[in-house]
Amino acid sequence: MSVVICVYTEDRWEDILAAVASVRAQTLPALETLLVVDHNPALLDRLAKEYKEAGEVRVLPNAGLRGLSAGRNTGIAASHGGIIAFLDDDAVAERDWLRRFADSYRDPRVMAVGGRTVPVWASGRRPGWFPEEFDWVVGCSYRGLPPGRVRVRNILGGNASFRREAFDIAGGFATGIGRDGDKRPLGGEETELCIRLSRARPDAVLLVDDRAVIHHKVPEVREHFAYFRTRTYAEGLSKALVARSVGAARGLESERRYTTRVLPAGVARGLRDQLLGRTGGARRAGAIVAGVLTAAGGYAVGSVRARRNGTTFSVVRTGEVTGRVTGAAAAGGTEATGGPAFAGVGRAASDRGDGGATPAAARTDAGPSGADVPTGAAEPLAPGAAPGDVGAARDVPEAEGAA
């Protein structure tokens, strides 16, 4: 298993070191850890010096567009592992994280496995107004996800793994969608990739195992309502792009369940807590309503923009990524040559709305990348069931993750 960690700022220096240390401490050792630096030469040079003597840690520059999607694609193209795991740069993995992922890949139908992400609040505790149903806003697992090992529509990118074959089949992460360090906190690229993979391989199984745990740092700025509002609005924008690519039926199927079941239950819980004199109940209920309305507003604006501008996003040919990785490594003075390119090439069908992949892979709008968002239909496995016993995915009252 290869582990890819995308990084972009020296402000997270200690977090990056902690993330790498957690990978190096795994009970199932990783074949390699790839640190992909997003267009930051100073950070690239500093990390290259830090890990000069660590043979299993490789530092390389993002060979594509600025943003998380291109950084992940760079890591995929440079990696050697048959399974590629992704870890956020401000998270640490528990010691059996990779082992839990590996357990599920004994079933050859399993193409992707995600895990549970636990928030670590900078203030030391969850803000009283912050509803657990919206933990995807800060990149974490949220209330409404079923426990155990479950089959899902899509997994979350900050705590995720894919079989290399998945990228051969469907292509990599789309650019023109998702997060780019200094821009609006968009998301949706994991959702789009997973739906594209399921369409290309209908028998593919995607799982979330809540025993594969990481702890994700939530900075103080993200504990405020201003960020909550910005993130939920950006999620609406992102969902409009995903729905335009794969069609609203697939792009929003889990969100409908989440909105009609999980969130009303959360509002009722908050109001009940208020009546029982528990702190913050009414504010949590209000935050849920505000989050829904803000996301809906973002979706409406994003849909209009997409229709008007013909916004597209695409997956570049990975052979091209591999060539750029090698060239960028030579220019950056770091070791980045490596794994086979995935052959799959996909283009988001922005105007057709049917999500079909084509051999064309022309780059479109420069995209942000990476954030984690709400989605995911899931079916729990029976107690003691092996991965091969997974049934067909179905909707449950939950969604997916964030940021």
Short mmCIF file of C-alpha atoms in Angstrom, two decimals:
data_model
loop_
_atom_site.label_atom_id
_atom_site.label_comp_id
_atom_site.label_asym_id
_atom_site.label_seq_id
_atom_site.Cartn_x
_atom_site.Cartn_y
_atom_site.Cartn_z
CA MET A 1 0.00 0.00 0.00
CA SER A 2 1.22 3.47 -0.94
CA VAL A 3 0.10 6.48 1.10
CA VAL A 4 -0.30 9.89 -0.54
CA ILE A 5 -0.35 13.07 1.57
CA CYS A 6 -0.91 16.32 -0.33
CA VAL A 7 0.57 19.42 1.31
CA TYR A 8 0.61 23.09 0.39
CA THR A 9 1.69 25.38 3.24
CA GLU A 10 4.51 25.61 5.77
CA ASP A 11 1.92 26.81 8.28
CA ARG A 12 1.07 23.13 8.74
CA TRP A 13 4.66 21.99 9.20
CA GLU A 14 4.13 20.24 12.54
CA ASP A 15 0.88 18.73 11.31
CA ILE A 16 2.64 17.31 8.23
CA LEU A 17 5.37 15.74 10.36
CA ALA A 18 2.72 14.22 12.63
CA ALA A 19 0.79 12.81 9.66
CA VAL A 20 3.92 11.17 8.23
CA ALA A 21 4.91 9.83 11.65
CA SER A 22 1.50 8.20 12.04
CA VAL A 23 1.94 6.41 8.71
CA ARG A 24 5.43 5.24 9.62
CA ALA A 25 4.05 3.79 12.87
CA GLN A 26 1.42 1.56 11.21
CA THR A 27 1.11 -2.06 12.29
CA LEU A 28 0.89 -2.89 8.58
CA PRO A 29 3.81 -0.92 7.12
CA ALA A 30 3.21 1.16 4.04
CA LEU A 31 5.32 0.42 0.99
CA GLU A 32 5.98 4.16 0.70
CA THR A 33 4.67 7.55 1.78
CA LEU A 34 4.48 10.21 -0.93
CA LEU A 35 4.37 13.88 0.08
CA VAL A 36 3.04 15.85 -2.89
CA VAL A 37 3.78 19.57 -2.54
CA ASP A 38 1.33 21.91 -4.24
CA HIS A 39 3.37 24.60 -6.02
CA ASN A 40 5.35 25.72 -2.97
CA PRO A 41 9.11 25.50 -3.71
CA ALA A 42 10.15 26.51 -0.19
CA LEU A 43 8.06 23.76 1.38
CA LEU A 44 9.24 21.28 -1.24
CA ASP A 45 12.88 21.99 -0.43
CA ARG A 46 12.32 21.91 3.33
CA LEU A 47 10.50 18.56 3.22
CA ALA A 48 13.10 17.08 0.87
CA LYS A 49 15.79 17.93 3.44
CA GLU A 50 13.67 16.68 6.35
CA TYR A 51 13.17 13.24 4.80
CA LYS A 52 16.45 12.93 2.91
CA GLU A 53 17.45 9.87 4.95
CA ALA A 54 13.97 8.30 5.07
CA GLY A 55 13.95 5.90 2.15
CA GLU A 56 10.26 5.08 2.39
CA VAL A 57 9.22 8.76 2.35
CA ARG A 58 9.33 10.47 -1.04
CA VAL A 59 8.82 14.19 -1.63
CA LEU A 60 7.66 15.42 -5.02
CA PRO A 61 6.04 18.50 -6.57
CA ASN A 62 2.50 18.58 -7.88
CA ALA A 63 2.97 18.06 -11.61
CA GLY A 64 -0.44 19.43 -12.59
CA LEU A 65 -2.76 22.32 -11.91
CA ARG A 66 -2.76 23.92 -8.50
CA GLY A 67 -5.11 22.04 -6.20
CA LEU A 68 -5.77 18.82 -4.37
CA SER A 69 -7.12 16.81 -7.32
CA ALA A 70 -4.00 17.33 -9.41
CA GLY A 71 -1.84 16.66 -6.36
CA ARG A 72 -3.57 13.36 -5.76
CA ASN A 73 -3.21 12.43 -9.42
CA THR A 74 0.50 13.19 -9.18
CA GLY A 75 0.78 10.87 -6.20
CA ILE A 76 -1.14 8.12 -7.96
CA ALA A 77 1.08 8.32 -11.03
CA ALA A 78 4.29 8.26 -8.98
CA SER A 79 3.28 5.49 -6.57
CA HIS A 80 4.17 1.81 -6.75
CA GLY A 81 1.51 0.24 -4.55
CA GLY A 82 -1.40 -1.84 -5.77
CA ILE A 83 -3.53 0.02 -3.22
CA ILE A 84 -3.22 3.77 -2.76
CA ALA A 85 -4.39 5.42 0.46
CA PHE A 86 -4.92 9.15 1.03
CA LEU A 87 -4.45 11.00 4.30
CA ASP A 88 -5.05 14.68 4.99
CA ASP A 89 -1.98 16.72 5.90
CA ASP A 90 -3.57 17.86 9.19
CA ALA A 91 -4.64 14.41 10.37
CA VAL A 92 -3.03 11.46 12.12
CA ALA A 93 -3.97 7.84 11.56
CA GLU A 94 -4.45 5.25 14.28
CA ARG A 95 -1.90 2.45 14.21
CA ASP A 96 -4.11 -0.15 12.52
CA TRP A 97 -5.50 2.26 9.86
CA LEU A 98 -3.86 0.54 6.88
CA ARG A 99 -4.52 -2.94 8.27
CA ARG A 100 -8.26 -2.18 8.44
CA PHE A 101 -8.20 -1.04 4.83
CA ALA A 102 -6.28 -4.14 3.74
CA ASP A 103 -8.82 -6.46 5.37
CA SER A 104 -11.53 -5.37 2.94
CA TYR A 105 -9.39 -5.76 -0.16
CA ARG A 106 -9.38 -9.53 0.25
CA ASP A 107 -12.56 -9.33 -1.82
CA PRO A 108 -11.45 -8.59 -5.41
CA ARG A 109 -14.69 -6.69 -6.08
CA VAL A 110 -13.74 -4.03 -3.54
CA MET A 111 -12.35 -1.02 -5.40
CA ALA A 112 -12.34 1.60 -2.63
CA VAL A 113 -12.40 1.69 1.16
CA GLY A 114 -12.82 4.72 3.40
CA GLY A 115 -12.72 5.11 7.15
CA ARG A 116 -13.97 7.18 10.08
CA THR A 117 -12.62 10.67 10.67
CA VAL A 118 -12.82 12.07 14.20
CA PRO A 119 -12.60 15.85 14.80
CA VAL A 120 -9.91 17.28 17.07
CA TRP A 121 -11.19 20.74 17.97
CA ALA A 122 -8.56 23.45 18.43
CA SER A 123 -10.51 24.81 21.40
CA GLY A 124 -10.48 21.40 23.04
CA ARG A 125 -14.21 20.78 22.72
CA ARG A 126 -17.01 20.90 20.17
CA PRO A 127 -18.64 24.33 19.92
CA GLY A 128 -22.04 24.15 21.62
CA TRP A 129 -23.88 25.35 18.51
CA PHE A 130 -22.14 22.97 16.05
CA PRO A 131 -24.43 20.04 15.05
CA GLU A 132 -22.82 16.63 14.65
CA GLU A 133 -24.95 16.17 11.52
CA PHE A 134 -22.70 18.77 9.85
CA ASP A 135 -19.28 17.43 10.87
CA TRP A 136 -18.59 16.96 7.15
CA VAL A 137 -18.14 20.75 7.13
CA VAL A 138 -14.83 20.23 8.96
CA GLY A 139 -13.82 17.11 7.05
CA CYS A 140 -15.09 14.53 9.53
CA SER A 141 -17.59 11.70 9.78
CA TYR A 142 -21.00 12.96 10.83
CA ARG A 143 -24.10 11.81 12.66
CA GLY A 144 -26.27 9.76 10.31
CA LEU A 145 -23.60 7.46 8.92
CA PRO A 146 -24.35 3.84 9.80
CA PRO A 147 -21.82 2.06 12.02
CA GLY A 148 -19.59 -0.82 11.05
CA ARG A 149 -18.40 -1.77 7.61
CA VAL A 150 -20.93 -0.57 5.06
CA ARG A 151 -21.29 -0.28 1.32
CA VAL A 152 -21.51 3.32 0.10
CA ARG A 153 -21.97 5.38 -3.03
CA ASN A 154 -18.75 7.27 -2.39
CA ILE A 155 -16.01 7.59 0.20
CA LEU A 156 -14.33 10.67 1.69
CA GLY A 157 -10.99 11.77 0.28
CA GLY A 158 -9.21 12.69 3.51
CA ASN A 159 -9.42 9.12 4.81
CA ALA A 160 -9.63 6.92 1.74
CA SER A 161 -8.01 4.18 -0.26
CA PHE A 162 -8.45 2.86 -3.80
CA ARG A 163 -7.27 -0.17 -5.64
CA ARG A 164 -4.96 0.99 -8.44
CA GLU A 165 -7.23 -0.79 -10.88
CA ALA A 166 -9.95 1.74 -10.01
CA PHE A 167 -7.92 4.50 -11.67
CA ASP A 168 -7.15 2.27 -14.65
CA ILE A 169 -10.90 1.82 -15.08
CA ALA A 170 -12.24 5.30 -14.40
CA GLY A 171 -9.34 7.73 -14.56
CA GLY A 172 -8.19 9.91 -11.70
CA PHE A 173 -9.58 12.83 -9.73
CA ALA A 174 -11.18 15.51 -11.89
CA THR A 175 -9.60 18.94 -12.02
CA GLY A 176 -11.89 21.94 -12.13
CA ILE A 177 -13.74 20.71 -9.05
CA GLY A 178 -12.78 20.49 -5.41
CA ARG A 179 -10.38 22.46 -3.24
CA ASP A 180 -7.52 24.79 -4.07
CA GLY A 181 -5.79 26.10 -0.94
CA ASP A 182 -6.57 29.81 -1.25
CA LYS A 183 -9.99 29.59 -2.92
CA ARG A 184 -13.52 28.87 -1.72
CA PRO A 185 -13.65 25.56 0.20
CA LEU A 186 -15.26 23.51 -2.56
CA GLY A 187 -15.60 19.75 -2.63
CA GLY A 188 -17.25 16.93 -4.54
CA GLU A 189 -14.31 15.44 -6.42
CA GLU A 190 -14.43 12.18 -4.45
CA THR A 191 -18.15 11.87 -5.11
CA GLU A 192 -17.70 12.45 -8.84
CA LEU A 193 -14.86 9.92 -9.07
CA CYS A 194 -16.74 7.24 -7.15
CA ILE A 195 -19.89 7.63 -9.25
CA ARG A 196 -17.77 7.54 -12.42
CA LEU A 197 -16.08 4.36 -11.15
CA SER A 198 -19.40 2.68 -10.35
CA ARG A 199 -20.70 3.48 -13.82
CA ALA A 200 -17.59 2.12 -15.50
CA ARG A 201 -17.60 -1.00 -13.28
CA PRO A 202 -21.18 -1.70 -12.06
CA ASP A 203 -20.03 -4.63 -9.91
CA ALA A 204 -17.47 -2.51 -8.04
CA VAL A 205 -17.89 -2.44 -4.26
CA LEU A 206 -17.08 0.73 -2.31
CA LEU A 207 -16.95 0.47 1.46
CA VAL A 208 -16.54 2.53 4.59
CA ASP A 209 -15.08 0.73 7.62
CA ASP A 210 -15.44 2.80 10.78
CA ARG A 211 -12.55 0.91 12.39
CA ALA A 212 -10.11 2.63 10.01
CA VAL A 213 -9.81 5.77 12.12
CA ILE A 214 -7.97 9.04 11.66
CA HIS A 215 -8.04 12.13 13.87
CA HIS A 216 -8.49 15.34 11.91
CA LYS A 217 -7.41 18.69 13.31
CA VAL A 218 -10.07 21.42 13.20
CA PRO A 219 -8.39 24.85 13.36
CA GLU A 220 -9.96 27.59 15.43
CA VAL A 221 -11.16 29.53 12.37
CA ARG A 222 -13.35 26.57 11.38
CA GLU A 223 -15.13 26.54 14.71
CA HIS A 224 -17.00 29.75 13.83
CA PHE A 225 -20.33 30.14 12.11
CA ALA A 226 -18.78 32.27 9.34
CA TYR A 227 -16.77 29.26 8.12
CA PHE A 228 -19.78 26.98 8.55
CA ARG A 229 -21.82 29.26 6.30
CA THR A 230 -19.04 29.58 3.70
CA ARG A 231 -18.43 25.83 3.61
CA THR A 232 -22.09 24.86 3.26
CA TYR A 233 -22.54 27.41 0.47
CA ALA A 234 -19.46 26.03 -1.30
CA GLU A 235 -20.86 22.53 -0.90
CA GLY A 236 -23.97 23.62 -2.77
CA LEU A 237 -21.80 25.00 -5.57
CA SER A 238 -19.85 21.73 -5.70
CA LYS A 239 -22.98 19.58 -5.79
CA ALA A 240 -24.22 21.60 -8.77
CA LEU A 241 -21.04 20.65 -10.66
CA VAL A 242 -21.34 17.00 -9.69
CA ALA A 243 -25.02 16.86 -10.64
CA ARG A 244 -24.24 18.48 -13.98
CA SER A 245 -21.60 15.84 -14.64
CA VAL A 246 -23.38 12.67 -13.52
CA GLY A 247 -27.01 13.81 -13.52
CA ALA A 248 -29.06 14.95 -10.55
CA ALA A 249 -30.50 11.48 -9.94
CA ARG A 250 -27.09 10.02 -9.05
CA GLY A 251 -25.45 13.24 -7.91
CA LEU A 252 -28.09 13.97 -5.26
CA GLU A 253 -29.64 10.61 -4.39
CA SER A 254 -27.96 10.32 -0.98
CA GLU A 255 -28.32 14.01 -0.21
CA ARG A 256 -32.10 13.69 -0.52
CA ARG A 257 -32.12 11.01 2.16
CA TYR A 258 -29.77 13.06 4.32
CA THR A 259 -31.92 16.17 3.96
CA THR A 260 -35.27 14.49 4.52
CA ARG A 261 -34.32 12.08 7.33
CA VAL A 262 -31.09 12.88 9.12
CA LEU A 263 -31.45 16.65 9.31
CA PRO A 264 -35.09 16.78 10.49
CA ALA A 265 -34.15 14.32 13.23
CA GLY A 266 -31.26 16.63 14.15
CA VAL A 267 -33.56 19.65 14.39
CA ALA A 268 -35.98 17.71 16.59
CA ARG A 269 -33.10 16.56 18.79
CA GLY A 270 -31.86 20.12 19.20
CA LEU A 271 -35.29 21.42 20.15
CA ARG A 272 -35.76 18.57 22.60
CA ASP A 273 -32.39 19.36 24.19
CA GLN A 274 -33.47 22.97 24.54
CA LEU A 275 -36.69 21.95 26.28
CA LEU A 276 -34.68 19.74 28.63
CA GLY A 277 -32.40 22.66 29.49
CA ARG A 278 -29.33 21.30 27.69
CA THR A 279 -26.96 23.96 26.42
CA GLY A 280 -27.02 24.87 22.76
CA GLY A 281 -29.99 22.80 21.60
CA ALA A 282 -31.84 25.64 19.89
CA ARG A 283 -28.63 26.94 18.32
CA ARG A 284 -27.83 23.51 16.91
CA ALA A 285 -31.31 23.24 15.43
CA GLY A 286 -30.92 26.72 13.95
CA ALA A 287 -27.51 25.86 12.50
CA ILE A 288 -28.99 22.82 10.74
CA VAL A 289 -31.71 24.93 9.15
CA ALA A 290 -29.19 27.62 8.18
CA GLY A 291 -26.84 25.00 6.71
CA VAL A 292 -29.58 23.51 4.55
CA LEU A 293 -30.72 26.90 3.26
CA THR A 294 -27.17 28.06 2.55
CA ALA A 295 -26.28 24.85 0.71
CA ALA A 296 -29.50 25.10 -1.29
CA GLY A 297 -28.60 28.67 -2.23
CA GLY A 298 -25.15 27.57 -3.36
CA TYR A 299 -26.66 24.78 -5.41
CA ALA A 300 -29.06 27.18 -7.14
CA VAL A 301 -26.28 29.65 -7.95
CA GLY A 302 -23.96 26.86 -9.10
CA SER A 303 -26.63 25.38 -11.37
CA VAL A 304 -27.26 28.74 -13.04
CA ARG A 305 -23.55 29.34 -13.53
CA ALA A 306 -23.02 25.87 -14.95
CA ARG A 307 -25.82 26.29 -17.47
CA ARG A 308 -24.69 29.78 -18.42
CA ASN A 309 -20.94 29.14 -18.60
CA GLY A 310 -20.93 25.52 -19.70
CA THR A 311 -18.55 24.75 -16.82
CA THR A 312 -16.66 21.50 -17.27
CA PHE A 313 -14.04 19.56 -15.40
CA SER A 314 -11.89 16.73 -16.61
CA VAL A 315 -9.54 13.90 -15.79
CA VAL A 316 -6.24 14.21 -17.64
CA ARG A 317 -4.45 11.24 -19.17
CA THR A 318 -2.35 9.70 -16.48
CA GLY A 319 0.42 8.86 -18.87
CA GLU A 320 0.78 12.60 -19.27
CA VAL A 321 0.78 13.01 -15.50
CA THR A 322 3.58 10.45 -15.19
CA GLY A 323 5.68 12.34 -17.71
CA ARG A 324 5.12 15.61 -15.88
CA VAL A 325 5.93 13.97 -12.54
CA THR A 326 9.30 12.86 -13.85
CA GLY A 327 10.01 16.26 -15.36
CA ALA A 328 8.90 18.14 -12.26
CA ALA A 329 11.03 15.90 -10.08
CA ALA A 330 14.08 16.68 -12.15
CA ALA A 331 13.38 20.39 -11.92
CA GLY A 332 12.64 20.24 -8.22
CA GLY A 333 15.57 18.04 -7.33
CA THR A 334 13.47 15.42 -5.57
CA GLU A 335 12.88 11.75 -6.18
CA ALA A 336 9.51 11.37 -7.88
CA THR A 337 9.80 8.78 -10.58
CA GLY A 338 7.77 5.70 -9.94
CA GLY A 339 4.63 3.75 -10.41
CA PRO A 340 2.74 2.85 -13.51
CA ALA A 341 0.34 5.34 -14.98
CA PHE A 342 -3.32 4.46 -14.83
CA ALA A 343 -4.68 4.11 -18.33
CA GLY A 344 -8.24 5.20 -17.61
CA VAL A 345 -9.22 8.56 -19.02
CA GLY A 346 -12.47 10.29 -18.22
CA ARG A 347 -14.09 13.60 -19.08
CA ALA A 348 -16.92 15.03 -17.06
CA ALA A 349 -19.93 15.29 -19.34
CA SER A 350 -20.93 18.78 -18.35
CA ASP A 351 -23.27 19.47 -21.23
CA ARG A 352 -24.74 16.00 -21.63
CA GLY A 353 -25.43 15.50 -17.93
CA ASP A 354 -25.11 11.74 -18.29
CA GLY A 355 -21.70 11.32 -16.68
CA GLY A 356 -20.37 9.21 -19.54
CA ALA A 357 -16.61 8.95 -19.87
CA THR A 358 -14.94 9.53 -23.21
CA PRO A 359 -11.37 9.06 -24.41
CA ALA A 360 -10.98 12.81 -24.69
CA ALA A 361 -9.22 14.38 -21.74
CA ALA A 362 -8.62 17.98 -22.62
CA ARG A 363 -8.01 20.18 -19.60
CA THR A 364 -10.73 22.67 -18.82
CA ASP A 365 -11.02 25.30 -16.14
CA ALA A 366 -8.21 25.49 -13.65
CA GLY A 367 -9.71 23.91 -10.61
CA PRO A 368 -9.43 23.98 -6.90
CA SER A 369 -9.55 20.62 -5.30
CA GLY A 370 -10.22 18.51 -2.37
CA ALA A 371 -12.74 18.93 0.35
CA ASP A 372 -15.00 16.40 1.83
CA VAL A 373 -18.71 16.61 1.32
CA PRO A 374 -22.07 14.96 2.14
CA THR A 375 -23.06 11.84 0.20
CA GLY A 376 -23.15 8.06 0.52
CA ALA A 377 -25.81 5.40 0.41
CA ALA A 378 -24.82 2.49 2.57
CA GLU A 379 -25.80 -0.99 3.62
CA PRO A 380 -24.26 -2.48 6.78
CA LEU A 381 -22.74 -5.93 6.55
CA ALA A 382 -24.21 -8.64 8.67
CA PRO A 383 -22.25 -9.23 11.90
CA GLY A 384 -19.19 -11.29 11.14
CA ALA A 385 -19.67 -11.10 7.40
CA ALA A 386 -16.68 -11.13 5.12
CA PRO A 387 -16.23 -8.37 2.54
CA GLY A 388 -17.47 -10.74 -0.13
CA ASP A 389 -20.85 -10.84 1.60
CA VAL A 390 -21.65 -7.22 0.85
CA GLY A 391 -25.10 -6.71 -0.59
CA ALA A 392 -26.21 -4.14 -3.12
CA ALA A 393 -25.82 -0.53 -2.04
CA ARG A 394 -29.01 1.17 -0.95
CA ASP A 395 -29.97 4.51 0.51
CA VAL A 396 -29.94 4.90 4.26
CA PRO A 397 -30.69 7.99 6.32
CA GLU A 398 -27.27 9.57 6.03
CA ALA A 399 -24.94 11.42 3.69
CA GLU A 400 -21.12 11.82 3.24
CA GLY A 401 -18.16 13.83 4.56
CA ALA A 402 -16.24 17.14 4.29
CA ALA A 403 -13.40 19.66 4.18
#
